[in-house]
PDB file of C-alpha atoms and ligand atoms in Angstrom:
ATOM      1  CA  UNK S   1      -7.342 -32.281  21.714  1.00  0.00           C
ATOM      2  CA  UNK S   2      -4.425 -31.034  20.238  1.00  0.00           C
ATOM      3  CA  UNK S   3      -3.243 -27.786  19.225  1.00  0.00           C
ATOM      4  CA  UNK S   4      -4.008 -27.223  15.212  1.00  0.00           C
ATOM      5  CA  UNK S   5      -6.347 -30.419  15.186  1.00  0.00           C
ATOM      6  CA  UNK S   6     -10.134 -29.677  13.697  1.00  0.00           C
ATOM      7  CA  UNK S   7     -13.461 -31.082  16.322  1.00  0.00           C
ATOM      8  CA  UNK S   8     -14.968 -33.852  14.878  1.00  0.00           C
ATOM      9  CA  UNK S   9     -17.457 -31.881  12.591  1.00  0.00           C
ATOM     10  CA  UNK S  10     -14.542 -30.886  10.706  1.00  0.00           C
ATOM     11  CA  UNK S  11     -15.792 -27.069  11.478  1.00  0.00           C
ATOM     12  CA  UNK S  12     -13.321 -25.647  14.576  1.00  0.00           C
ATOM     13  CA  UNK S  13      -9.911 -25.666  15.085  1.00  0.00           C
ATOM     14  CA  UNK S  14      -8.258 -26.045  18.344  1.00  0.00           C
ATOM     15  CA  UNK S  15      -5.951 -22.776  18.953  1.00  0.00           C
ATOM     16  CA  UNK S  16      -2.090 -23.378  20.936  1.00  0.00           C
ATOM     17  CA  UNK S  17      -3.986 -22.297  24.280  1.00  0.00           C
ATOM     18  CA  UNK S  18      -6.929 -25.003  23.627  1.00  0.00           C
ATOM     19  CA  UNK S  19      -9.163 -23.357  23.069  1.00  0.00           C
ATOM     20  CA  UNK S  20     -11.435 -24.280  19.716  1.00  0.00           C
ATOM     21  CA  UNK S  21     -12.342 -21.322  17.258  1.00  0.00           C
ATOM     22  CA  UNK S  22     -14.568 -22.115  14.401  1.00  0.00           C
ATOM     23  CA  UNK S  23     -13.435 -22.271  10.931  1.00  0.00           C
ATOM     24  CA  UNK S  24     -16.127 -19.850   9.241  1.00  0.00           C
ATOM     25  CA  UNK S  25     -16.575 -16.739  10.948  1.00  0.00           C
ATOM     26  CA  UNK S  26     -18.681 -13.327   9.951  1.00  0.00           C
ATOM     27  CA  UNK S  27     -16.375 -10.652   9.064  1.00  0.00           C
ATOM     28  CA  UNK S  28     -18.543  -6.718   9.575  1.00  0.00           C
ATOM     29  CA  UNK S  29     -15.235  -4.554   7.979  1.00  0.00           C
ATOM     30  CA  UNK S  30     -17.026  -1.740   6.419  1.00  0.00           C
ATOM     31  CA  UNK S  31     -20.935  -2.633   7.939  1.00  0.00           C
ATOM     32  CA  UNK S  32     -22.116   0.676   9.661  1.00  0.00           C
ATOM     33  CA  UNK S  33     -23.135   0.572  13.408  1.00  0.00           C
ATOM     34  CA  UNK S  34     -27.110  -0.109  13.380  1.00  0.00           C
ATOM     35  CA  UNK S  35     -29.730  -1.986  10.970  1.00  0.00           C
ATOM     36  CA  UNK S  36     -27.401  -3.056   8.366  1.00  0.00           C
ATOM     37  CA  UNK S  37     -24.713  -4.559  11.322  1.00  0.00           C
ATOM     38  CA  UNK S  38     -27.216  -5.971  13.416  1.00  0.00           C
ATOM     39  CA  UNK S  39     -29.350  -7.923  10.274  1.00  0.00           C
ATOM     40  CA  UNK S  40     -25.882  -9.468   9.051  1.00  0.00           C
ATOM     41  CA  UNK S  41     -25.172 -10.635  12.451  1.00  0.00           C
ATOM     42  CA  UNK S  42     -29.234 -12.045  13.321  1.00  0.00           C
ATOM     43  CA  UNK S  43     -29.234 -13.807   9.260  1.00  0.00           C
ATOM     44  CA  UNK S  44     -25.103 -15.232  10.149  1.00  0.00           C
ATOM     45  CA  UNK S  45     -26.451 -16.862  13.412  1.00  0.00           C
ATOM     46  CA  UNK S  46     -29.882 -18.073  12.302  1.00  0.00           C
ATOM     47  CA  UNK S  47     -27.730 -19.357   9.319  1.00  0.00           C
ATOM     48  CA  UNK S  48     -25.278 -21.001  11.681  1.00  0.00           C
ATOM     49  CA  UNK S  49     -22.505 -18.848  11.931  1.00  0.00           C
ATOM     50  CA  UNK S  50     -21.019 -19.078  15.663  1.00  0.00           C
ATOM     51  CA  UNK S  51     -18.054 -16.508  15.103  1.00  0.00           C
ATOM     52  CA  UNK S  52     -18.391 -12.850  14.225  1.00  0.00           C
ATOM     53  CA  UNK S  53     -15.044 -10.820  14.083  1.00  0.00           C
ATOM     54  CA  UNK S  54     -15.207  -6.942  14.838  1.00  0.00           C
ATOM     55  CA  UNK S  55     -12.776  -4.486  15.874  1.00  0.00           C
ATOM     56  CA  UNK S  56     -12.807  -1.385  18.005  1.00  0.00           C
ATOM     57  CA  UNK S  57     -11.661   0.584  14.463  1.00  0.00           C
ATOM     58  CA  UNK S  58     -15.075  -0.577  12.888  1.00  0.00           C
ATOM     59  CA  UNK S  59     -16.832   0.951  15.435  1.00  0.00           C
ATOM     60  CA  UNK S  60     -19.959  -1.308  15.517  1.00  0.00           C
ATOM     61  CA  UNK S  61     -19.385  -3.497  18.400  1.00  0.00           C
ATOM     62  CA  UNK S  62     -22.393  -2.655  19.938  1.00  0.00           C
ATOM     63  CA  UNK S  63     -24.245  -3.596  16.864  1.00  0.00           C
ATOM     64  CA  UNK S  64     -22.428  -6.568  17.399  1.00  0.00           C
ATOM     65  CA  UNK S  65     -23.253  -6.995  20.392  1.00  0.00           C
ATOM     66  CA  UNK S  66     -27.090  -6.269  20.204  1.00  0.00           C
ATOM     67  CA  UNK S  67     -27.736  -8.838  17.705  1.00  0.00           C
ATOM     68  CA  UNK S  68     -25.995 -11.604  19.676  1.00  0.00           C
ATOM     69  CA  UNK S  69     -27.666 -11.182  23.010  1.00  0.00           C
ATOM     70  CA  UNK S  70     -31.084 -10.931  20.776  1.00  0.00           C
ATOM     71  CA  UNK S  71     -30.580 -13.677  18.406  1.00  0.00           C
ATOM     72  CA  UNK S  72     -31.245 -16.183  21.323  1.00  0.00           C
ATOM     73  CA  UNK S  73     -28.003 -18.523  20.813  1.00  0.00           C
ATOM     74  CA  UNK S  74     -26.714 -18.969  23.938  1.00  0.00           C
ATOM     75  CA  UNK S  75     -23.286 -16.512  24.350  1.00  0.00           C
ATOM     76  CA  UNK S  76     -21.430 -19.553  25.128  1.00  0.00           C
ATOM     77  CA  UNK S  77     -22.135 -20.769  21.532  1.00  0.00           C
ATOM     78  CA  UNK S  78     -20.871 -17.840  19.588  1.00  0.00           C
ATOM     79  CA  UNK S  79     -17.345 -16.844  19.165  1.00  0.00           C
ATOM     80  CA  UNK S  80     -16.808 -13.333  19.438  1.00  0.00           C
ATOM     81  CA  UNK S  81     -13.527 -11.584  18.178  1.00  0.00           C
ATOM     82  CA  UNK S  82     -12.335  -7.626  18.925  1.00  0.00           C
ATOM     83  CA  UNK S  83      -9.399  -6.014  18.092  1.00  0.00           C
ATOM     84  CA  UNK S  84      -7.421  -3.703  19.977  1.00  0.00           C
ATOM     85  CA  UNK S  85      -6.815  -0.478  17.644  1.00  0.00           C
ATOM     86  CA  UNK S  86      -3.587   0.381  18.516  1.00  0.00           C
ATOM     87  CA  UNK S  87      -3.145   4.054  18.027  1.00  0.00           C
ATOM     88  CA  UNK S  88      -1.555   6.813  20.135  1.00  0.00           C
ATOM     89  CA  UNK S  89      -0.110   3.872  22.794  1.00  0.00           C
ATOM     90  CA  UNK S  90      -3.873   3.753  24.658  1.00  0.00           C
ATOM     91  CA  UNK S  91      -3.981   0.515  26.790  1.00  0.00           C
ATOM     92  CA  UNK S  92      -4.837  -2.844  25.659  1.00  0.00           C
ATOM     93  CA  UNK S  93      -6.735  -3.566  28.687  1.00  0.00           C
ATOM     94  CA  UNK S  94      -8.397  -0.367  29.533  1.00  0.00           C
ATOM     95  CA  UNK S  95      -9.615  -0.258  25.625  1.00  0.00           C
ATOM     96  CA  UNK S  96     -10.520  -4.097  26.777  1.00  0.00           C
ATOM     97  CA  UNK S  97     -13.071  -3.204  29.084  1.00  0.00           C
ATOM     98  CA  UNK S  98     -14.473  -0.108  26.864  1.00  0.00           C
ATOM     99  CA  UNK S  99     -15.249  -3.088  24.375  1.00  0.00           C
ATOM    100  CA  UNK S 100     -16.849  -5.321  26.374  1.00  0.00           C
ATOM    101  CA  UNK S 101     -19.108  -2.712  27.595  1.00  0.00           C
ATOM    102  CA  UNK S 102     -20.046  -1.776  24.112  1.00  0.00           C
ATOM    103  CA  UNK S 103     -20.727  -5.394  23.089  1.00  0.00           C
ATOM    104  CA  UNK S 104     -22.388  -5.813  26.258  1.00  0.00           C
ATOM    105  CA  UNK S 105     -20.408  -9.211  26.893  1.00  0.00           C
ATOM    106  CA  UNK S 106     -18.816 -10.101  30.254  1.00  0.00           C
ATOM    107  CA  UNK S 107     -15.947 -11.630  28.065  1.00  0.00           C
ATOM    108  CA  UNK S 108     -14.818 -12.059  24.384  1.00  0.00           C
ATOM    109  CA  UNK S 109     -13.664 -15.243  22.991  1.00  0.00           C
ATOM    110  CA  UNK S 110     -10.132 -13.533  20.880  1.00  0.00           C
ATOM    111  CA  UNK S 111      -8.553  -9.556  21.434  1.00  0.00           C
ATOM    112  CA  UNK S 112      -5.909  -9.147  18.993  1.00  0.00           C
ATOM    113  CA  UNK S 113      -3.875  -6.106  17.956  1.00  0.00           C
ATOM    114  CA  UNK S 114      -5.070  -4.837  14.647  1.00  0.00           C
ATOM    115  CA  UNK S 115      -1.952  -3.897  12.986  1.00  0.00           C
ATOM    116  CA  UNK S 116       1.485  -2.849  14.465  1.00  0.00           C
ATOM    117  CA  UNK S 117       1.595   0.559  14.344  1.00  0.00           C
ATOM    118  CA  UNK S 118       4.700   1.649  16.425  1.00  0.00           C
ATOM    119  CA  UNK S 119       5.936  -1.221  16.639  1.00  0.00           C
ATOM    120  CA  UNK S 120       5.443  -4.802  17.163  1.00  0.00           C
ATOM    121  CA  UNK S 121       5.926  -5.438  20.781  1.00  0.00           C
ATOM    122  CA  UNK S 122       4.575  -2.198  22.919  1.00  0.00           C
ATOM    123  CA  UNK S 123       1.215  -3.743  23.354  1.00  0.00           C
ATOM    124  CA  UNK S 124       1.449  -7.451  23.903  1.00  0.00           C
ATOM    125  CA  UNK S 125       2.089  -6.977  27.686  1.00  0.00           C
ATOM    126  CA  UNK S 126      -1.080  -5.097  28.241  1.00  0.00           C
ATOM    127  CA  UNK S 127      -2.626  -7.841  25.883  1.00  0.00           C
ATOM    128  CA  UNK S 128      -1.818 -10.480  27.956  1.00  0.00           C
ATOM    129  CA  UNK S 129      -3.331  -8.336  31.084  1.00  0.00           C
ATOM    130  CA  UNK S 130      -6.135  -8.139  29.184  1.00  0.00           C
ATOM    131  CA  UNK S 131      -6.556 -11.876  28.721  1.00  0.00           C
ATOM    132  CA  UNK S 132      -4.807 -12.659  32.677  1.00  0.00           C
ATOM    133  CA  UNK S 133      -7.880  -9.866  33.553  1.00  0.00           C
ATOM    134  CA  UNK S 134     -10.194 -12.538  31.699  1.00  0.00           C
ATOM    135  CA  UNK S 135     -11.690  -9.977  29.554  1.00  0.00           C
ATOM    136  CA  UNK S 136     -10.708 -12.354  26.555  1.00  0.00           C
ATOM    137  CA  UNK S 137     -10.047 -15.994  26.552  1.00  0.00           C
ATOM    138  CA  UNK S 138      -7.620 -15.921  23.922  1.00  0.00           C
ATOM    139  CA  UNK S 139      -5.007 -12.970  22.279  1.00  0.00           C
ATOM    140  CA  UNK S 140      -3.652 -12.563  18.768  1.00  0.00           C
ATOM    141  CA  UNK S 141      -2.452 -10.237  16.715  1.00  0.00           C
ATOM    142  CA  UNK S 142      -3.218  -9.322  12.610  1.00  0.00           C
ATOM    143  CA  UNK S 143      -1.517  -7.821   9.872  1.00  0.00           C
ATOM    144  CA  UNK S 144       1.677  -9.449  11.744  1.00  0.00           C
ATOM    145  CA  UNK S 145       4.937 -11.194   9.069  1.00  0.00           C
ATOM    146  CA  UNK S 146       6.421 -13.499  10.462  1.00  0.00           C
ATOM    147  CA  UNK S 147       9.359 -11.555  11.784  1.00  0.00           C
ATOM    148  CA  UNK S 148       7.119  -9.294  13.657  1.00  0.00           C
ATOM    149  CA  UNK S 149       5.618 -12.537  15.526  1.00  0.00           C
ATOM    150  CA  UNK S 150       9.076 -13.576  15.888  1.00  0.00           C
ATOM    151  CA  UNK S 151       9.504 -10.304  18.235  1.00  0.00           C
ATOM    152  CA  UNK S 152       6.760 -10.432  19.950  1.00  0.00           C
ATOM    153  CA  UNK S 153       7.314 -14.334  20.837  1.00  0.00           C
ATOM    154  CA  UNK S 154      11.057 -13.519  22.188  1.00  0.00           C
ATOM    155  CA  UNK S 155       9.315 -11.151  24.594  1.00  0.00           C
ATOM    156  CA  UNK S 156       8.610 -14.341  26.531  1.00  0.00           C
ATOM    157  CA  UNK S 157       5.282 -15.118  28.138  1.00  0.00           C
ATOM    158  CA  UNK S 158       2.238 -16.082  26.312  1.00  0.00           C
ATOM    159  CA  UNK S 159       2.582 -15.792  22.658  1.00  0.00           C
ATOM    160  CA  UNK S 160      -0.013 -15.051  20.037  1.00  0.00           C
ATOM    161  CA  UNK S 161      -2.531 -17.989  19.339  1.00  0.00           C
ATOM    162  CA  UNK S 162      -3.246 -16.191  15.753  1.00  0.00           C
ATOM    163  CA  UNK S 163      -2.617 -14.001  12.951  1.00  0.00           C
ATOM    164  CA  UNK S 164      -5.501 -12.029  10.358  1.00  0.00           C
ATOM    165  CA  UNK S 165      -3.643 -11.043   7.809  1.00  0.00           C
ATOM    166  CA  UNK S 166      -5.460 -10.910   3.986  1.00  0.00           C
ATOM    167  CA  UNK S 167      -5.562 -13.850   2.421  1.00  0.00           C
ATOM    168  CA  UNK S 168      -6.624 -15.844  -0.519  1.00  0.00           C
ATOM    169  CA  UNK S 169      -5.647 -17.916  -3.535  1.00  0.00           C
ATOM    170  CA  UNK S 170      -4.352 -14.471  -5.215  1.00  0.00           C
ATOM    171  CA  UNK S 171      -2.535 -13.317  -1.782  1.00  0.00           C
ATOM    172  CA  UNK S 172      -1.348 -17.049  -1.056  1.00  0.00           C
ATOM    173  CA  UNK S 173       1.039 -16.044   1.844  1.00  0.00           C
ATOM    174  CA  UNK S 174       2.446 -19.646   1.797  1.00  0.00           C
ATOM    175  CA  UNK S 175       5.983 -18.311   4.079  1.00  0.00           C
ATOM    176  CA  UNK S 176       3.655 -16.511   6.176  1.00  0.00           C
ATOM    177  CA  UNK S 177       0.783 -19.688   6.694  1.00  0.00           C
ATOM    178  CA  UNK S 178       3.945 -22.579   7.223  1.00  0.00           C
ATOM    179  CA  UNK S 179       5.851 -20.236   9.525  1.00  0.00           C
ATOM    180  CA  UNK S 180       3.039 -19.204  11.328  1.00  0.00           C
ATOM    181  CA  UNK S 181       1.696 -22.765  11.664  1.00  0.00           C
ATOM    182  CA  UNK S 182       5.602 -23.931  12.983  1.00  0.00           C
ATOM    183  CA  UNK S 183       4.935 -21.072  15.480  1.00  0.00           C
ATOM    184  CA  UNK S 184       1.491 -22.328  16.618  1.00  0.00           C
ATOM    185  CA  UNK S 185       0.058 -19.395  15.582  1.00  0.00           C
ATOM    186  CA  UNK S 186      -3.074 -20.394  13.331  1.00  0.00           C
ATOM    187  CA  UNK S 187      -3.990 -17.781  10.594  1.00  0.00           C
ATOM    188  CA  UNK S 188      -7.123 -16.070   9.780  1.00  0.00           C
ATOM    189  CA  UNK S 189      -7.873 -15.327   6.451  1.00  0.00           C
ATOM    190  CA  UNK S 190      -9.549 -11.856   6.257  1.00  0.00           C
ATOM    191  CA  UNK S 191     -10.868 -10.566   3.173  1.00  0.00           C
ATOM    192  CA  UNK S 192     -11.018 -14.276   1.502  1.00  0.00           C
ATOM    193  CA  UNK S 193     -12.952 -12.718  -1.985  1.00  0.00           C
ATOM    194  CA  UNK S 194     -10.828 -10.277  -1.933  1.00  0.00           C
ATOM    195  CA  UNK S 195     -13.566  -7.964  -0.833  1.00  0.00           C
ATOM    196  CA  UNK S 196     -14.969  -8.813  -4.098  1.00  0.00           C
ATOM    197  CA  UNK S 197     -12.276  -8.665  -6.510  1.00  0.00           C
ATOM    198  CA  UNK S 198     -11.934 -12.278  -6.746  1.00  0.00           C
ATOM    199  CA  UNK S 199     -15.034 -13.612  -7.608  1.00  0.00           C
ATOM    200  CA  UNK S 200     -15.183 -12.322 -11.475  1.00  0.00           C
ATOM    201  CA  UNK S 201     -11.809 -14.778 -12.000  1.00  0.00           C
ATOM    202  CA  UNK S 202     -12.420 -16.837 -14.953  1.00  0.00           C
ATOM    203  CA  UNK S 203     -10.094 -19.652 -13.663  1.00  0.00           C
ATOM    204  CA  UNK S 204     -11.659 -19.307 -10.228  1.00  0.00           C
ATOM    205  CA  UNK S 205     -15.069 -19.271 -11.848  1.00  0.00           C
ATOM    206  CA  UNK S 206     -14.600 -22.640 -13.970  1.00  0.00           C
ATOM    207  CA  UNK S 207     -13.703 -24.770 -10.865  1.00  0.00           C
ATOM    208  CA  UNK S 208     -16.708 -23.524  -9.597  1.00  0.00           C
ATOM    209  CA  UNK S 209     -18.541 -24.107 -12.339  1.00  0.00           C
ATOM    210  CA  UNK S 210     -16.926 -28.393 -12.335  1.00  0.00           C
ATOM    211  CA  UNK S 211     -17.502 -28.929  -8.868  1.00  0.00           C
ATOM    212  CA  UNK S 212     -20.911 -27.454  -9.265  1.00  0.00           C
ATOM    213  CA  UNK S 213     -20.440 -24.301  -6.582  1.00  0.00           C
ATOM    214  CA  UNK S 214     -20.309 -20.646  -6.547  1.00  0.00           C
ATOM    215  CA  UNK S 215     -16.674 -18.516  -6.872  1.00  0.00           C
ATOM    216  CA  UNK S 216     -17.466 -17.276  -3.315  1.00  0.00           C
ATOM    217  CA  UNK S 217     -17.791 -21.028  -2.116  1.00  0.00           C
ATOM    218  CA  UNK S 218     -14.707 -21.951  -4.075  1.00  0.00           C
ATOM    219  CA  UNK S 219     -12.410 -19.506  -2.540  1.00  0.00           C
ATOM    220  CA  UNK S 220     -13.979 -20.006   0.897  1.00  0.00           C
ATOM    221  CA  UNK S 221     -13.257 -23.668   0.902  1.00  0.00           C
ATOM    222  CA  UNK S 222      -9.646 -23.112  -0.406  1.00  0.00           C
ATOM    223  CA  UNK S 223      -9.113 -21.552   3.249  1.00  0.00           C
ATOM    224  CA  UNK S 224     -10.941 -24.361   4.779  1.00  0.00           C
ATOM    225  CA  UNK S 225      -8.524 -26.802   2.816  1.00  0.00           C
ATOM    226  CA  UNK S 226      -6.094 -24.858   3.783  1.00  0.00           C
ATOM    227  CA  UNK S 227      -5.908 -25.472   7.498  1.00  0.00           C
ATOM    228  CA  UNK S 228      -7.523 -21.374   7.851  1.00  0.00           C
ATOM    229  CA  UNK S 229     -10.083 -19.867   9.730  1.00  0.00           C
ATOM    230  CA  UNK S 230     -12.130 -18.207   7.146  1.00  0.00           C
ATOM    231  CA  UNK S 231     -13.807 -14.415   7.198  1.00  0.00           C
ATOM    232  CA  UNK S 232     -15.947 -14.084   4.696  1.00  0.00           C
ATOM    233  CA  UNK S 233     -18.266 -10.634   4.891  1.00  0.00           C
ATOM    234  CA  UNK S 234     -21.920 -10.116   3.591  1.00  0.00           C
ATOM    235  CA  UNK S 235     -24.017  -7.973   4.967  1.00  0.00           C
ATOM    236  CA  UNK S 236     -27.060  -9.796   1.976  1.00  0.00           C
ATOM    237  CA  UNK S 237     -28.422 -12.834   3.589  1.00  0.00           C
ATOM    238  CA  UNK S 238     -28.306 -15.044   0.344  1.00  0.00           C
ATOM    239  CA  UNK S 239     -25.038 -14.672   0.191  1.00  0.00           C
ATOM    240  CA  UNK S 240     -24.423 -15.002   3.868  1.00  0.00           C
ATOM    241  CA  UNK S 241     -26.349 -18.732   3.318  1.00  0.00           C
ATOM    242  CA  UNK S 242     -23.989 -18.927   0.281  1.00  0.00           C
ATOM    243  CA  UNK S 243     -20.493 -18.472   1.838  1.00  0.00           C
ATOM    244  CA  UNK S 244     -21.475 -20.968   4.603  1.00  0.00           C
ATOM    245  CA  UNK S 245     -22.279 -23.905   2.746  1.00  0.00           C
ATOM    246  CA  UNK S 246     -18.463 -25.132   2.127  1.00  0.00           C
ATOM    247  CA  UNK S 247     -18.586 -27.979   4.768  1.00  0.00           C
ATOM    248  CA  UNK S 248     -20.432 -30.207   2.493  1.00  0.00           C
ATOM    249  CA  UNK S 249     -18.027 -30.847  -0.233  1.00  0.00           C
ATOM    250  CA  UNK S 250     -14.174 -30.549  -0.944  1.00  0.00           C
ATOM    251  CA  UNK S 251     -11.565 -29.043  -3.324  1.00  0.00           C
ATOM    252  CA  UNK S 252      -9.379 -32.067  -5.143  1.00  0.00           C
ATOM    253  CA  UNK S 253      -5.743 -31.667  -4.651  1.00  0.00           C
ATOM    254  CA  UNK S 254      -5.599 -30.980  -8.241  1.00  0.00           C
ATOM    255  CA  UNK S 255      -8.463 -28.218  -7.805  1.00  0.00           C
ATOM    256  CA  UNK S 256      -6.378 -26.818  -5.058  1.00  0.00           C
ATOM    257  CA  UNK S 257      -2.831 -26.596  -6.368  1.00  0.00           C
ATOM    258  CA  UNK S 258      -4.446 -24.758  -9.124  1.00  0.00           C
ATOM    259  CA  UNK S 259      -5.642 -22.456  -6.979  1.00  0.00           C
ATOM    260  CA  UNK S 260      -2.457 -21.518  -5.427  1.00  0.00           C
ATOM    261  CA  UNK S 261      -0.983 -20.817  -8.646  1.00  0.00           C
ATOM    262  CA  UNK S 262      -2.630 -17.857  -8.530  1.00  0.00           C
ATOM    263  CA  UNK S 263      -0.642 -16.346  -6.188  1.00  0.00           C
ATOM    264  CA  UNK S 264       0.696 -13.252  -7.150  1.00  0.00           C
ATOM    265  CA  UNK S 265       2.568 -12.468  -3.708  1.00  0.00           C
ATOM    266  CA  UNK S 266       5.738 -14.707  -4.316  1.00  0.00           C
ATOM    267  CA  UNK S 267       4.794 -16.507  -1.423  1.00  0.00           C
ATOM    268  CA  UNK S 268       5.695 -14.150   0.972  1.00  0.00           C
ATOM    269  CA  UNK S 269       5.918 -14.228   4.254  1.00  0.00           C
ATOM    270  CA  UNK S 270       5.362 -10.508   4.718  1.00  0.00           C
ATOM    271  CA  UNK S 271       1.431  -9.862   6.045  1.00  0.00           C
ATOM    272  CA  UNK S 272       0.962  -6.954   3.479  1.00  0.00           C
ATOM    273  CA  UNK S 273       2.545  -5.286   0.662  1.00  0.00           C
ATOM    274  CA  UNK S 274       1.544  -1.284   1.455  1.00  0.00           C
ATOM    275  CA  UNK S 275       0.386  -0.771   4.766  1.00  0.00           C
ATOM    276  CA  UNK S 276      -2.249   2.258   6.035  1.00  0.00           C
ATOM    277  CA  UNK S 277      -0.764   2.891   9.605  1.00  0.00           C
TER     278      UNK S 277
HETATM  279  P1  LIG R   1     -22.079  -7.532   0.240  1.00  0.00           P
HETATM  280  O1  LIG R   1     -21.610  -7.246   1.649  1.00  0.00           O
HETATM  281  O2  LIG R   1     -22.832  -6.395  -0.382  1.00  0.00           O
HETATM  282  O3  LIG R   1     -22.787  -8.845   0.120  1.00  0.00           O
HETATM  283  P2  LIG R   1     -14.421 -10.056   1.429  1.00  0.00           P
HETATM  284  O4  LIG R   1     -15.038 -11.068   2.323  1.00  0.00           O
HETATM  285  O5  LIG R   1     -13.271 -10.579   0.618  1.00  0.00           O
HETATM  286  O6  LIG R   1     -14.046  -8.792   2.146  1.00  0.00           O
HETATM  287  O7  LIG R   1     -15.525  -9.636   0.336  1.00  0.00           O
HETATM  288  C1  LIG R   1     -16.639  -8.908   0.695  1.00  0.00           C
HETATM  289  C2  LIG R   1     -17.279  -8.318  -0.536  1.00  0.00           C
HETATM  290  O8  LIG R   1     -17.779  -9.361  -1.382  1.00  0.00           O
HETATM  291  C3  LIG R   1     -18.441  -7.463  -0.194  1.00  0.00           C
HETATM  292  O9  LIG R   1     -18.502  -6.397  -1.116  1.00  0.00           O
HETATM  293  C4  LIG R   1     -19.643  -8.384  -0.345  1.00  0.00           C
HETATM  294  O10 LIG R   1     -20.777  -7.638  -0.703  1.00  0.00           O
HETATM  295  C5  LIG R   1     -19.210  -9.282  -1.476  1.00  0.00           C
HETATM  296  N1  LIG R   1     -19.717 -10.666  -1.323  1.00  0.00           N
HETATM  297  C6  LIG R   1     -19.666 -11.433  -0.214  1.00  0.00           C
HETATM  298  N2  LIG R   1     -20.156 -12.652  -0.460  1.00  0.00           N
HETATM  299  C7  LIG R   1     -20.544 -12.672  -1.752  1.00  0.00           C
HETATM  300  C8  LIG R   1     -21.125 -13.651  -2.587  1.00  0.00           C
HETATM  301  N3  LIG R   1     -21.405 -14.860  -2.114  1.00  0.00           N
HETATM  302  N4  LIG R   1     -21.393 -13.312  -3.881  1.00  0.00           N
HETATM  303  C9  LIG R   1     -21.112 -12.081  -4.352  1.00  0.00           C
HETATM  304  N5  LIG R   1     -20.540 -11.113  -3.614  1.00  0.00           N
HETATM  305  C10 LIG R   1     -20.262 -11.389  -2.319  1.00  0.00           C
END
């Protein structure tokens, strides 16, 4: 298959290196390390989640972790994302290993630099040793505009194979999804409610209400229509059963061009407009 194409149940993407990510993926921003990490990860998977993004700045990969190996899907059948936190110039692949050993995984599926703090290139080498090392199969980067991918891609070599950057109809980064997609980078849309905000929209709430589905659903699926991978977080399990059913029905052109008028980022290609780092 081709780079950018979806698998034939319309629910994974194939990534520039080949390798297929799925479209809906378990975001844990925010979940504390224990109980409340590991029950959102167990109700995801027995809700048919395969992908659960985490970073080494959330610190609950082992939470992670624990409720993968115990769920009893094979590891092979869930997609497991980290992200290297890239203060005070540590290693990529030293912090690499420290992951996997905390998520108790011989290998994750995508290691990608959180944000570029000092810089936009320093750590891609030791990202690609990381992946060379095979301690992940694939290696992005988030919070990335386009002109910092453009850096790190003239360092030669392998390039990213994505971008998380926040994303939804009211952060419609349309510069930063087409150049990104030209680049064969795909993006991931973290934060897709807008860790909440969105869902109390009235316009948002009244396609919802025509197309008989829930605000959460609504934005979800504008990702999925989209061409994104999709990171929706919950750590409630009605609502984790909620955000996953949006491979059953579709947005109408008309439903999503209305949508992207909501936009209030000017279509920017930048990743953010404050940073924290
Ligand atoms: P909770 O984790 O308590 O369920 P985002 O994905 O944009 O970061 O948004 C996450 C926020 O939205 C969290 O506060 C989460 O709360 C809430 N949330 C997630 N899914 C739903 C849903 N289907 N309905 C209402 N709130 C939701």
């Amino acid at each position: 298959m081709t780079a950018g194409q979806l698998t034939a149940d319309g629910r994974s993407r194939v990534l520039a290196d080949g390798n297929e990510i799925p479209l809906l993926g378990l975001g844990v921003w925010q979940v504390p390390d224990g109980p409340e990490c590991e029950n959102a990860v167990r109700w995801a998977l027995e809700l048919g989640y395969r992908h659960v993004d985490t970073a080494q700045a959330y610190g609950n990969e082992a939470s992670v972790g624990r409720a993968v190996r115990e769920s009893g899907v094979p590891r092979d059948e869930v997609f497991i994302t980290t992200k290297f936190y890239p203060r005070r110039a540590r290693d990529p692949e030293e912090q690499a290993k420290r992951s996997l050993e905390r998520l108790g995984v011989e290998a994750v599926d995508l290691y990608i630099v959180h944000w570029p703090e000092g810089g936009a290139t320093w750590a891609w080498e030791g990202m690609q040793r990381a992946r060379q090392a095979g301690h992940a199969r694939s290696i992005g980067v988030s919070n990335f505009s386009v002109a910092q991918i453009d850096e790190v891609l003239a360092l030669g070599g392998d390039g990213p194979v994505v971008n998380q950057v926040q994303f939804s109809p009211f952060e419609f980064r349309r510069a930063l999804l087409e150049e990104c997609e030209r680049r064969g980078v795909a993006l991931e849309a973290y934060s897709p409610l807008g860790t909440g905000r969105h869902l109390g929209d009235a316009r948002v709430a009244e396609i919802a209400r025509r197309v008989d589905r829930t605000p959460a659903q609504v934005l979800i699926r504008w990702c999925i229509e989209r061409g994104m991978i999709v990171l929706p977080k919950s750590t409630h399990r009605e609502r984790l059963g909620e955000n996953a059913g949006v491979f059953d029905f579709t947005l109408s052109a008309a439903d999503v061009a209305a949508l992207d008028a909501l936009d209030t980022t000017g279509a920017t290609d930048a990743a953010r407009e404050s940073r924290w780092w």
